[in-house]
Amino acid sequence: DIKVQVNEGLSLSQALGRHPRIFVELYTNLVSAGEAAGNLEAVLFRLADFLEAQNKLRSKVVTALFYPAAMTVMGSGIMAILMQSVVPKVTALYADNGRVLPWNTQLLIFMSSLLTDWWWLVIPFVAGVVYMIRRWLRTPQGRLSWDRTVLRLPIFGPLARMVAVSRFAKTLATMLASGVQLL
């Protein structure tokens, strides 16, 4: 589609801009600046280097997070098995006792009965919550609220800030190396 549009007379940046889900505004603007400066080849090479570095970083992060994610899935599975098999047996012992249970024990019994009796509703409910959160994140207000929350987190906030500053610096370096005049 981009090739056809360029052959029909559109600039490369305009053709890329028609596909915002694939080419984010930053890439389109860099290509536009490279076209304006007459340095499109250098911009594309630097953009390719930038994307390769992003992919390497993403693969390192995914590799680093695989073990914690696997442990979370296994822990959740073990918790589900315990909630369905062990907690009901312990609940029967407490019911025979006749004393008032602490609130955290009552919550545990409630969660166990919820998972045991209504397990078929848990998956659609979780899927619905994930869908609604993703939809909310696509709105400007939701994205702003999410970004503010992430920046306030103890470990992830400084990390997110460093990643954003790094991207900005690399983008600025790419633009300057391409011959783009800044105000």
mmCIF file with all atom_site columns, C-alpha atoms in Angstrom:
data_model
loop_
_atom_site.group_PDB
_atom_site.id
_atom_site.type_symbol
_atom_site.label_atom_id
_atom_site.label_alt_id
_atom_site.label_comp_id
_atom_site.label_asym_id
_atom_site.label_entity_id
_atom_site.label_seq_id
_atom_site.pdbx_PDB_ins_code
_atom_site.Cartn_x
_atom_site.Cartn_y
_atom_site.Cartn_z
_atom_site.occupancy
_atom_site.B_iso_or_equiv
_atom_site.pdbx_formal_charge
_atom_site.auth_seq_id
_atom_site.auth_comp_id
_atom_site.auth_asym_id
_atom_site.auth_atom_id
_atom_site.pdbx_PDB_model_num
ATOM 1   C CA . ASP A 1 1   ? 0.000   0.000   0.000  1.00 0.00 ? 1   ASP A CA 1
ATOM 2   C CA . ILE A 1 2   ? 2.818   2.406   0.868  1.00 0.00 ? 2   ILE A CA 1
ATOM 3   C CA . LYS A 1 3   ? 4.636   1.579   -2.362 1.00 0.00 ? 3   LYS A CA 1
ATOM 4   C CA . VAL A 1 4   ? 1.489   2.232   -4.376 1.00 0.00 ? 4   VAL A CA 1
ATOM 5   C CA . GLN A 1 5   ? 0.866   5.544   -2.608 1.00 0.00 ? 5   GLN A CA 1
ATOM 6   C CA . VAL A 1 6   ? 4.456   6.708   -3.150 1.00 0.00 ? 6   VAL A CA 1
ATOM 7   C CA . ASN A 1 7   ? 4.219   5.731   -6.824 1.00 0.00 ? 7   ASN A CA 1
ATOM 8   C CA . GLU A 1 8   ? 1.020   7.781   -7.060 1.00 0.00 ? 8   GLU A CA 1
ATOM 9   C CA . GLY A 1 9   ? 2.868   10.893  -5.870 1.00 0.00 ? 9   GLY A CA 1
ATOM 10  C CA . LEU A 1 10  ? 2.485   10.937  -2.099 1.00 0.00 ? 10  LEU A CA 1
ATOM 11  C CA . SER A 1 11  ? 5.566   11.563  0.005  1.00 0.00 ? 11  SER A CA 1
ATOM 12  C CA . LEU A 1 12  ? 6.902   8.663   2.036  1.00 0.00 ? 12  LEU A CA 1
ATOM 13  C CA . SER A 1 13  ? 5.988   10.365  5.307  1.00 0.00 ? 13  SER A CA 1
ATOM 14  C CA . GLN A 1 14  ? 2.394   10.912  4.158  1.00 0.00 ? 14  GLN A CA 1
ATOM 15  C CA . ALA A 1 15  ? 2.139   7.279   3.040  1.00 0.00 ? 15  ALA A CA 1
ATOM 16  C CA . LEU A 1 16  ? 3.496   6.104   6.405  1.00 0.00 ? 16  LEU A CA 1
ATOM 17  C CA . GLY A 1 17  ? 1.120   8.465   8.207  1.00 0.00 ? 17  GLY A CA 1
ATOM 18  C CA . ARG A 1 18  ? -1.858  6.654   6.711  1.00 0.00 ? 18  ARG A CA 1
ATOM 19  C CA . HIS A 1 19  ? -0.945  3.599   8.803  1.00 0.00 ? 19  HIS A CA 1
ATOM 20  C CA . PRO A 1 20  ? -0.751  4.948   12.370 1.00 0.00 ? 20  PRO A CA 1
ATOM 21  C CA . ARG A 1 21  ? -1.126  1.520   13.981 1.00 0.00 ? 21  ARG A CA 1
ATOM 22  C CA . ILE A 1 22  ? 2.107   0.345   12.328 1.00 0.00 ? 22  ILE A CA 1
ATOM 23  C CA . PHE A 1 23  ? 4.131   3.563   12.066 1.00 0.00 ? 23  PHE A CA 1
ATOM 24  C CA . VAL A 1 24  ? 3.854   5.740   15.138 1.00 0.00 ? 24  VAL A CA 1
ATOM 25  C CA . GLU A 1 25  ? 3.854   9.509   14.802 1.00 0.00 ? 25  GLU A CA 1
ATOM 26  C CA . LEU A 1 26  ? 7.505   9.760   15.857 1.00 0.00 ? 26  LEU A CA 1
ATOM 27  C CA . TYR A 1 27  ? 8.680   7.659   12.894 1.00 0.00 ? 27  TYR A CA 1
ATOM 28  C CA . THR A 1 28  ? 6.465   9.537   10.465 1.00 0.00 ? 28  THR A CA 1
ATOM 29  C CA . ASN A 1 29  ? 7.750   12.890  11.748 1.00 0.00 ? 29  ASN A CA 1
ATOM 30  C CA . LEU A 1 30  ? 11.367  11.757  11.508 1.00 0.00 ? 30  LEU A CA 1
ATOM 31  C CA . VAL A 1 31  ? 10.838  10.643  7.918  1.00 0.00 ? 31  VAL A CA 1
ATOM 32  C CA . SER A 1 32  ? 9.133   13.953  7.154  1.00 0.00 ? 32  SER A CA 1
ATOM 33  C CA . ALA A 1 33  ? 12.057  15.856  8.671  1.00 0.00 ? 33  ALA A CA 1
ATOM 34  C CA . GLY A 1 34  ? 14.511  13.757  6.660  1.00 0.00 ? 34  GLY A CA 1
ATOM 35  C CA . GLU A 1 35  ? 12.573  14.497  3.488  1.00 0.00 ? 35  GLU A CA 1
ATOM 36  C CA . ALA A 1 36  ? 12.556  18.206  4.261  1.00 0.00 ? 36  ALA A CA 1
ATOM 37  C CA . ALA A 1 37  ? 16.290  18.237  5.002  1.00 0.00 ? 37  ALA A CA 1
ATOM 38  C CA . GLY A 1 38  ? 17.124  16.135  1.929  1.00 0.00 ? 38  GLY A CA 1
ATOM 39  C CA . ASN A 1 39  ? 18.688  13.511  4.164  1.00 0.00 ? 39  ASN A CA 1
ATOM 40  C CA . LEU A 1 40  ? 16.088  10.732  4.038  1.00 0.00 ? 40  LEU A CA 1
ATOM 41  C CA . GLU A 1 41  ? 18.615  7.911   3.616  1.00 0.00 ? 41  GLU A CA 1
ATOM 42  C CA . ALA A 1 42  ? 20.510  8.817   6.804  1.00 0.00 ? 42  ALA A CA 1
ATOM 43  C CA . VAL A 1 43  ? 17.238  9.169   8.746  1.00 0.00 ? 43  VAL A CA 1
ATOM 44  C CA . LEU A 1 44  ? 16.036  5.747   7.594  1.00 0.00 ? 44  LEU A CA 1
ATOM 45  C CA . PHE A 1 45  ? 19.347  4.113   8.543  1.00 0.00 ? 45  PHE A CA 1
ATOM 46  C CA . ARG A 1 46  ? 19.285  5.741   11.986 1.00 0.00 ? 46  ARG A CA 1
ATOM 47  C CA . LEU A 1 47  ? 15.639  4.821   12.421 1.00 0.00 ? 47  LEU A CA 1
ATOM 48  C CA . ALA A 1 48  ? 16.467  1.214   11.523 1.00 0.00 ? 48  ALA A CA 1
ATOM 49  C CA . ASP A 1 49  ? 19.294  1.212   14.100 1.00 0.00 ? 49  ASP A CA 1
ATOM 50  C CA . PHE A 1 50  ? 16.917  2.701   16.674 1.00 0.00 ? 50  PHE A CA 1
ATOM 51  C CA . LEU A 1 51  ? 14.274  0.014   15.986 1.00 0.00 ? 51  LEU A CA 1
ATOM 52  C CA . GLU A 1 52  ? 16.870  -2.767  16.188 1.00 0.00 ? 52  GLU A CA 1
ATOM 53  C CA . ALA A 1 53  ? 18.051  -1.442  19.544 1.00 0.00 ? 53  ALA A CA 1
ATOM 54  C CA . GLN A 1 54  ? 14.425  -1.282  20.735 1.00 0.00 ? 54  GLN A CA 1
ATOM 55  C CA . ASN A 1 55  ? 13.840  -4.892  19.664 1.00 0.00 ? 55  ASN A CA 1
ATOM 56  C CA . LYS A 1 56  ? 17.004  -6.063  21.434 1.00 0.00 ? 56  LYS A CA 1
ATOM 57  C CA . LEU A 1 57  ? 15.952  -4.258  24.608 1.00 0.00 ? 57  LEU A CA 1
ATOM 58  C CA . ARG A 1 58  ? 12.426  -5.688  24.357 1.00 0.00 ? 58  ARG A CA 1
ATOM 59  C CA . SER A 1 59  ? 13.776  -9.236  23.946 1.00 0.00 ? 59  SER A CA 1
ATOM 60  C CA . LYS A 1 60  ? 16.047  -8.773  26.982 1.00 0.00 ? 60  LYS A CA 1
ATOM 61  C CA . VAL A 1 61  ? 13.129  -7.543  29.071 1.00 0.00 ? 61  VAL A CA 1
ATOM 62  C CA . VAL A 1 62  ? 10.910  -10.433 27.937 1.00 0.00 ? 62  VAL A CA 1
ATOM 63  C CA . THR A 1 63  ? 13.677  -12.904 28.736 1.00 0.00 ? 63  THR A CA 1
ATOM 64  C CA . ALA A 1 64  ? 14.225  -11.348 32.165 1.00 0.00 ? 64  ALA A CA 1
ATOM 65  C CA . LEU A 1 65  ? 10.496  -11.398 32.956 1.00 0.00 ? 65  LEU A CA 1
ATOM 66  C CA . PHE A 1 66  ? 9.883   -14.975 31.794 1.00 0.00 ? 66  PHE A CA 1
ATOM 67  C CA . TYR A 1 67  ? 10.888  -16.610 35.079 1.00 0.00 ? 67  TYR A CA 1
ATOM 68  C CA . PRO A 1 68  ? 8.757   -14.334 37.304 1.00 0.00 ? 68  PRO A CA 1
ATOM 69  C CA . ALA A 1 69  ? 5.807   -14.750 34.933 1.00 0.00 ? 69  ALA A CA 1
ATOM 70  C CA . ALA A 1 70  ? 6.179   -18.536 34.962 1.00 0.00 ? 70  ALA A CA 1
ATOM 71  C CA . MET A 1 71  ? 6.349   -18.529 38.762 1.00 0.00 ? 71  MET A CA 1
ATOM 72  C CA . THR A 1 72  ? 3.235   -16.347 38.936 1.00 0.00 ? 72  THR A CA 1
ATOM 73  C CA . VAL A 1 73  ? 1.310   -18.739 36.689 1.00 0.00 ? 73  VAL A CA 1
ATOM 74  C CA . MET A 1 74  ? 2.458   -21.761 38.677 1.00 0.00 ? 74  MET A CA 1
ATOM 75  C CA . GLY A 1 75  ? 1.683   -20.054 41.995 1.00 0.00 ? 75  GLY A CA 1
ATOM 76  C CA . SER A 1 76  ? -1.793  -19.102 40.744 1.00 0.00 ? 76  SER A CA 1
ATOM 77  C CA . GLY A 1 77  ? -2.406  -22.687 39.689 1.00 0.00 ? 77  GLY A CA 1
ATOM 78  C CA . ILE A 1 78  ? -1.324  -24.010 43.061 1.00 0.00 ? 78  ILE A CA 1
ATOM 79  C CA . MET A 1 79  ? -3.518  -21.441 44.828 1.00 0.00 ? 79  MET A CA 1
ATOM 80  C CA . ALA A 1 80  ? -6.507  -22.472 42.700 1.00 0.00 ? 80  ALA A CA 1
ATOM 81  C CA . ILE A 1 81  ? -5.968  -26.126 43.576 1.00 0.00 ? 81  ILE A CA 1
ATOM 82  C CA . LEU A 1 82  ? -5.654  -25.276 47.277 1.00 0.00 ? 82  LEU A CA 1
ATOM 83  C CA . MET A 1 83  ? -8.784  -23.116 47.170 1.00 0.00 ? 83  MET A CA 1
ATOM 84  C CA . GLN A 1 84  ? -10.796 -25.891 45.566 1.00 0.00 ? 84  GLN A CA 1
ATOM 85  C CA . SER A 1 85  ? -9.564  -28.857 47.542 1.00 0.00 ? 85  SER A CA 1
ATOM 86  C CA . VAL A 1 86  ? -7.957  -27.906 50.874 1.00 0.00 ? 86  VAL A CA 1
ATOM 87  C CA . VAL A 1 87  ? -9.917  -24.829 52.018 1.00 0.00 ? 87  VAL A CA 1
ATOM 88  C CA . PRO A 1 88  ? -13.356 -26.516 51.835 1.00 0.00 ? 88  PRO A CA 1
ATOM 89  C CA . LYS A 1 89  ? -12.094 -29.277 54.140 1.00 0.00 ? 89  LYS A CA 1
ATOM 90  C CA . VAL A 1 90  ? -10.686 -26.754 56.618 1.00 0.00 ? 90  VAL A CA 1
ATOM 91  C CA . THR A 1 91  ? -13.917 -24.755 56.388 1.00 0.00 ? 91  THR A CA 1
ATOM 92  C CA . ALA A 1 92  ? -15.862 -27.795 57.544 1.00 0.00 ? 92  ALA A CA 1
ATOM 93  C CA . LEU A 1 93  ? -13.653 -27.994 60.656 1.00 0.00 ? 93  LEU A CA 1
ATOM 94  C CA . TYR A 1 94  ? -14.296 -24.321 61.466 1.00 0.00 ? 94  TYR A CA 1
ATOM 95  C CA . ALA A 1 95  ? -18.046 -24.696 60.895 1.00 0.00 ? 95  ALA A CA 1
ATOM 96  C CA . ASP A 1 96  ? -18.190 -27.466 63.508 1.00 0.00 ? 96  ASP A CA 1
ATOM 97  C CA . ASN A 1 97  ? -16.368 -25.242 66.014 1.00 0.00 ? 97  ASN A CA 1
ATOM 98  C CA . GLY A 1 98  ? -19.157 -22.627 66.149 1.00 0.00 ? 98  GLY A CA 1
ATOM 99  C CA . ARG A 1 99  ? -16.910 -19.621 66.911 1.00 0.00 ? 99  ARG A CA 1
ATOM 100 C CA . VAL A 1 100 ? -16.808 -16.347 64.993 1.00 0.00 ? 100 VAL A CA 1
ATOM 101 C CA . LEU A 1 101 ? -13.997 -16.418 62.456 1.00 0.00 ? 101 LEU A CA 1
ATOM 102 C CA . PRO A 1 102 ? -11.606 -13.517 61.780 1.00 0.00 ? 102 PRO A CA 1
ATOM 103 C CA . TRP A 1 103 ? -12.382 -11.423 58.681 1.00 0.00 ? 103 TRP A CA 1
ATOM 104 C CA . ASN A 1 104 ? -9.352  -12.711 56.739 1.00 0.00 ? 104 ASN A CA 1
ATOM 105 C CA . THR A 1 105 ? -10.429 -16.318 57.282 1.00 0.00 ? 105 THR A CA 1
ATOM 106 C CA . GLN A 1 106 ? -13.968 -15.424 56.209 1.00 0.00 ? 106 GLN A CA 1
ATOM 107 C CA . LEU A 1 107 ? -12.529 -13.778 53.076 1.00 0.00 ? 107 LEU A CA 1
ATOM 108 C CA . LEU A 1 108 ? -10.481 -16.899 52.318 1.00 0.00 ? 108 LEU A CA 1
ATOM 109 C CA . ILE A 1 109 ? -13.571 -19.096 52.695 1.00 0.00 ? 109 ILE A CA 1
ATOM 110 C CA . PHE A 1 110 ? -15.589 -16.722 50.489 1.00 0.00 ? 110 PHE A CA 1
ATOM 111 C CA . MET A 1 111 ? -12.898 -16.754 47.762 1.00 0.00 ? 111 MET A CA 1
ATOM 112 C CA . SER A 1 112 ? -12.720 -20.533 47.943 1.00 0.00 ? 112 SER A CA 1
ATOM 113 C CA . SER A 1 113 ? -16.483 -20.922 47.567 1.00 0.00 ? 113 SER A CA 1
ATOM 114 C CA . LEU A 1 114 ? -16.455 -18.366 44.744 1.00 0.00 ? 114 LEU A CA 1
ATOM 115 C CA . LEU A 1 115 ? -13.808 -20.326 42.845 1.00 0.00 ? 115 LEU A CA 1
ATOM 116 C CA . THR A 1 116 ? -15.448 -23.665 43.582 1.00 0.00 ? 116 THR A CA 1
ATOM 117 C CA . ASP A 1 117 ? -19.058 -22.740 42.839 1.00 0.00 ? 117 ASP A CA 1
ATOM 118 C CA . TRP A 1 118 ? -18.646 -20.008 40.206 1.00 0.00 ? 118 TRP A CA 1
ATOM 119 C CA . TRP A 1 119 ? -15.401 -21.027 38.452 1.00 0.00 ? 119 TRP A CA 1
ATOM 120 C CA . TRP A 1 120 ? -17.047 -20.742 35.050 1.00 0.00 ? 120 TRP A CA 1
ATOM 121 C CA . LEU A 1 121 ? -17.625 -16.993 35.598 1.00 0.00 ? 121 LEU A CA 1
ATOM 122 C CA . VAL A 1 122 ? -14.049 -16.180 36.598 1.00 0.00 ? 122 VAL A CA 1
ATOM 123 C CA . ILE A 1 123 ? -12.521 -16.400 33.094 1.00 0.00 ? 123 ILE A CA 1
ATOM 124 C CA . PRO A 1 124 ? -15.141 -14.213 31.342 1.00 0.00 ? 124 PRO A CA 1
ATOM 125 C CA . PHE A 1 125 ? -15.011 -11.735 34.232 1.00 0.00 ? 125 PHE A CA 1
ATOM 126 C CA . VAL A 1 126 ? -11.217 -11.440 34.068 1.00 0.00 ? 126 VAL A CA 1
ATOM 127 C CA . ALA A 1 127 ? -11.364 -11.163 30.260 1.00 0.00 ? 127 ALA A CA 1
ATOM 128 C CA . GLY A 1 128 ? -13.992 -8.416  30.553 1.00 0.00 ? 128 GLY A CA 1
ATOM 129 C CA . VAL A 1 129 ? -11.933 -6.485  33.092 1.00 0.00 ? 129 VAL A CA 1
ATOM 130 C CA . VAL A 1 130 ? -8.822  -6.736  30.895 1.00 0.00 ? 130 VAL A CA 1
ATOM 131 C CA . TYR A 1 131 ? -10.846 -5.574  27.863 1.00 0.00 ? 131 TYR A CA 1
ATOM 132 C CA . MET A 1 132 ? -12.271 -2.581  29.744 1.00 0.00 ? 132 MET A CA 1
ATOM 133 C CA . ILE A 1 133 ? -8.836  -1.567  31.075 1.00 0.00 ? 133 ILE A CA 1
ATOM 134 C CA . ARG A 1 134 ? -7.299  -1.776  27.589 1.00 0.00 ? 134 ARG A CA 1
ATOM 135 C CA . ARG A 1 135 ? -10.165 0.260   26.181 1.00 0.00 ? 135 ARG A CA 1
ATOM 136 C CA . TRP A 1 136 ? -9.771  2.864   28.938 1.00 0.00 ? 136 TRP A CA 1
ATOM 137 C CA . LEU A 1 137 ? -6.020  3.059   28.266 1.00 0.00 ? 137 LEU A CA 1
ATOM 138 C CA . ARG A 1 138 ? -6.740  4.049   24.655 1.00 0.00 ? 138 ARG A CA 1
ATOM 139 C CA . THR A 1 139 ? -8.425  7.251   25.824 1.00 0.00 ? 139 THR A CA 1
ATOM 140 C CA . PRO A 1 140 ? -6.249  10.318  26.505 1.00 0.00 ? 140 PRO A CA 1
ATOM 141 C CA . GLN A 1 141 ? -7.513  10.598  30.095 1.00 0.00 ? 141 GLN A CA 1
ATOM 142 C CA . GLY A 1 142 ? -6.914  6.896   30.774 1.00 0.00 ? 142 GLY A CA 1
ATOM 143 C CA . ARG A 1 143 ? -3.421  7.009   29.280 1.00 0.00 ? 143 ARG A CA 1
ATOM 144 C CA . LEU A 1 144 ? -2.534  10.103  31.331 1.00 0.00 ? 144 LEU A CA 1
ATOM 145 C CA . SER A 1 145 ? -3.823  8.505   34.524 1.00 0.00 ? 145 SER A CA 1
ATOM 146 C CA . TRP A 1 146 ? -1.925  5.267   33.797 1.00 0.00 ? 146 TRP A CA 1
ATOM 147 C CA . ASP A 1 147 ? 1.322   7.110   33.050 1.00 0.00 ? 147 ASP A CA 1
ATOM 148 C CA . ARG A 1 148 ? 1.026   9.126   36.252 1.00 0.00 ? 148 ARG A CA 1
ATOM 149 C CA . THR A 1 149 ? 0.460   5.937   38.237 1.00 0.00 ? 149 THR A CA 1
ATOM 150 C CA . VAL A 1 150 ? 3.437   4.178   36.643 1.00 0.00 ? 150 VAL A CA 1
ATOM 151 C CA . LEU A 1 151 ? 5.717   7.157   37.299 1.00 0.00 ? 151 LEU A CA 1
ATOM 152 C CA . ARG A 1 152 ? 4.764   7.077   40.998 1.00 0.00 ? 152 ARG A CA 1
ATOM 153 C CA . LEU A 1 153 ? 5.633   3.393   41.457 1.00 0.00 ? 153 LEU A CA 1
ATOM 154 C CA . PRO A 1 154 ? 8.764   2.766   43.543 1.00 0.00 ? 154 PRO A CA 1
ATOM 155 C CA . ILE A 1 155 ? 10.876  0.719   41.115 1.00 0.00 ? 155 ILE A CA 1
ATOM 156 C CA . PHE A 1 156 ? 9.064   1.045   37.797 1.00 0.00 ? 156 PHE A CA 1
ATOM 157 C CA . GLY A 1 157 ? 8.647   4.843   37.969 1.00 0.00 ? 157 GLY A CA 1
ATOM 158 C CA . PRO A 1 158 ? 12.359  5.716   37.772 1.00 0.00 ? 158 PRO A CA 1
ATOM 159 C CA . LEU A 1 159 ? 12.850  2.951   35.198 1.00 0.00 ? 159 LEU A CA 1
ATOM 160 C CA . ALA A 1 160 ? 10.051  4.307   32.985 1.00 0.00 ? 160 ALA A CA 1
ATOM 161 C CA . ARG A 1 161 ? 11.483  7.818   33.326 1.00 0.00 ? 161 ARG A CA 1
ATOM 162 C CA . MET A 1 162 ? 14.961  6.628   32.291 1.00 0.00 ? 162 MET A CA 1
ATOM 163 C CA . VAL A 1 163 ? 13.554  4.773   29.267 1.00 0.00 ? 163 VAL A CA 1
ATOM 164 C CA . ALA A 1 164 ? 11.616  7.872   28.155 1.00 0.00 ? 164 ALA A CA 1
ATOM 165 C CA . VAL A 1 165 ? 14.661  10.130  28.535 1.00 0.00 ? 165 VAL A CA 1
ATOM 166 C CA . SER A 1 166 ? 16.790  7.611   26.639 1.00 0.00 ? 166 SER A CA 1
ATOM 167 C CA . ARG A 1 167 ? 14.290  7.472   23.773 1.00 0.00 ? 167 ARG A CA 1
ATOM 168 C CA . PHE A 1 168 ? 14.102  11.259  23.673 1.00 0.00 ? 168 PHE A CA 1
ATOM 169 C CA . ALA A 1 169 ? 17.887  11.590  23.591 1.00 0.00 ? 169 ALA A CA 1
ATOM 170 C CA . LYS A 1 170 ? 18.237  8.995   20.819 1.00 0.00 ? 170 LYS A CA 1
ATOM 171 C CA . THR A 1 171 ? 15.484  10.655  18.795 1.00 0.00 ? 171 THR A CA 1
ATOM 172 C CA . LEU A 1 172 ? 17.094  14.067  19.237 1.00 0.00 ? 172 LEU A CA 1
ATOM 173 C CA . ALA A 1 173 ? 20.479  12.656  18.230 1.00 0.00 ? 173 ALA A CA 1
ATOM 174 C CA . THR A 1 174 ? 18.894  11.056  15.151 1.00 0.00 ? 174 THR A CA 1
ATOM 175 C CA . MET A 1 175 ? 17.258  14.324  14.168 1.00 0.00 ? 175 MET A CA 1
ATOM 176 C CA . LEU A 1 176 ? 20.454  16.345  14.659 1.00 0.00 ? 176 LEU A CA 1
ATOM 177 C CA . ALA A 1 177 ? 22.534  13.815  12.754 1.00 0.00 ? 177 ALA A CA 1
ATOM 178 C CA . SER A 1 178 ? 19.994  13.974  9.917  1.00 0.00 ? 178 SER A CA 1
ATOM 179 C CA . GLY A 1 179 ? 20.519  17.662  9.513  1.00 0.00 ? 179 GLY A CA 1
ATOM 180 C CA . VAL A 1 180 ? 17.160  18.755  10.904 1.00 0.00 ? 180 VAL A CA 1
ATOM 181 C CA . GLN A 1 181 ? 17.176  22.335  12.110 1.00 0.00 ? 181 GLN A CA 1
ATOM 182 C CA . LEU A 1 182 ? 15.694  22.782  15.563 1.00 0.00 ? 182 LEU A CA 1
ATOM 183 C CA . LEU A 1 183 ? 14.082  26.030  16.705 1.00 0.00 ? 183 LEU A CA 1
#
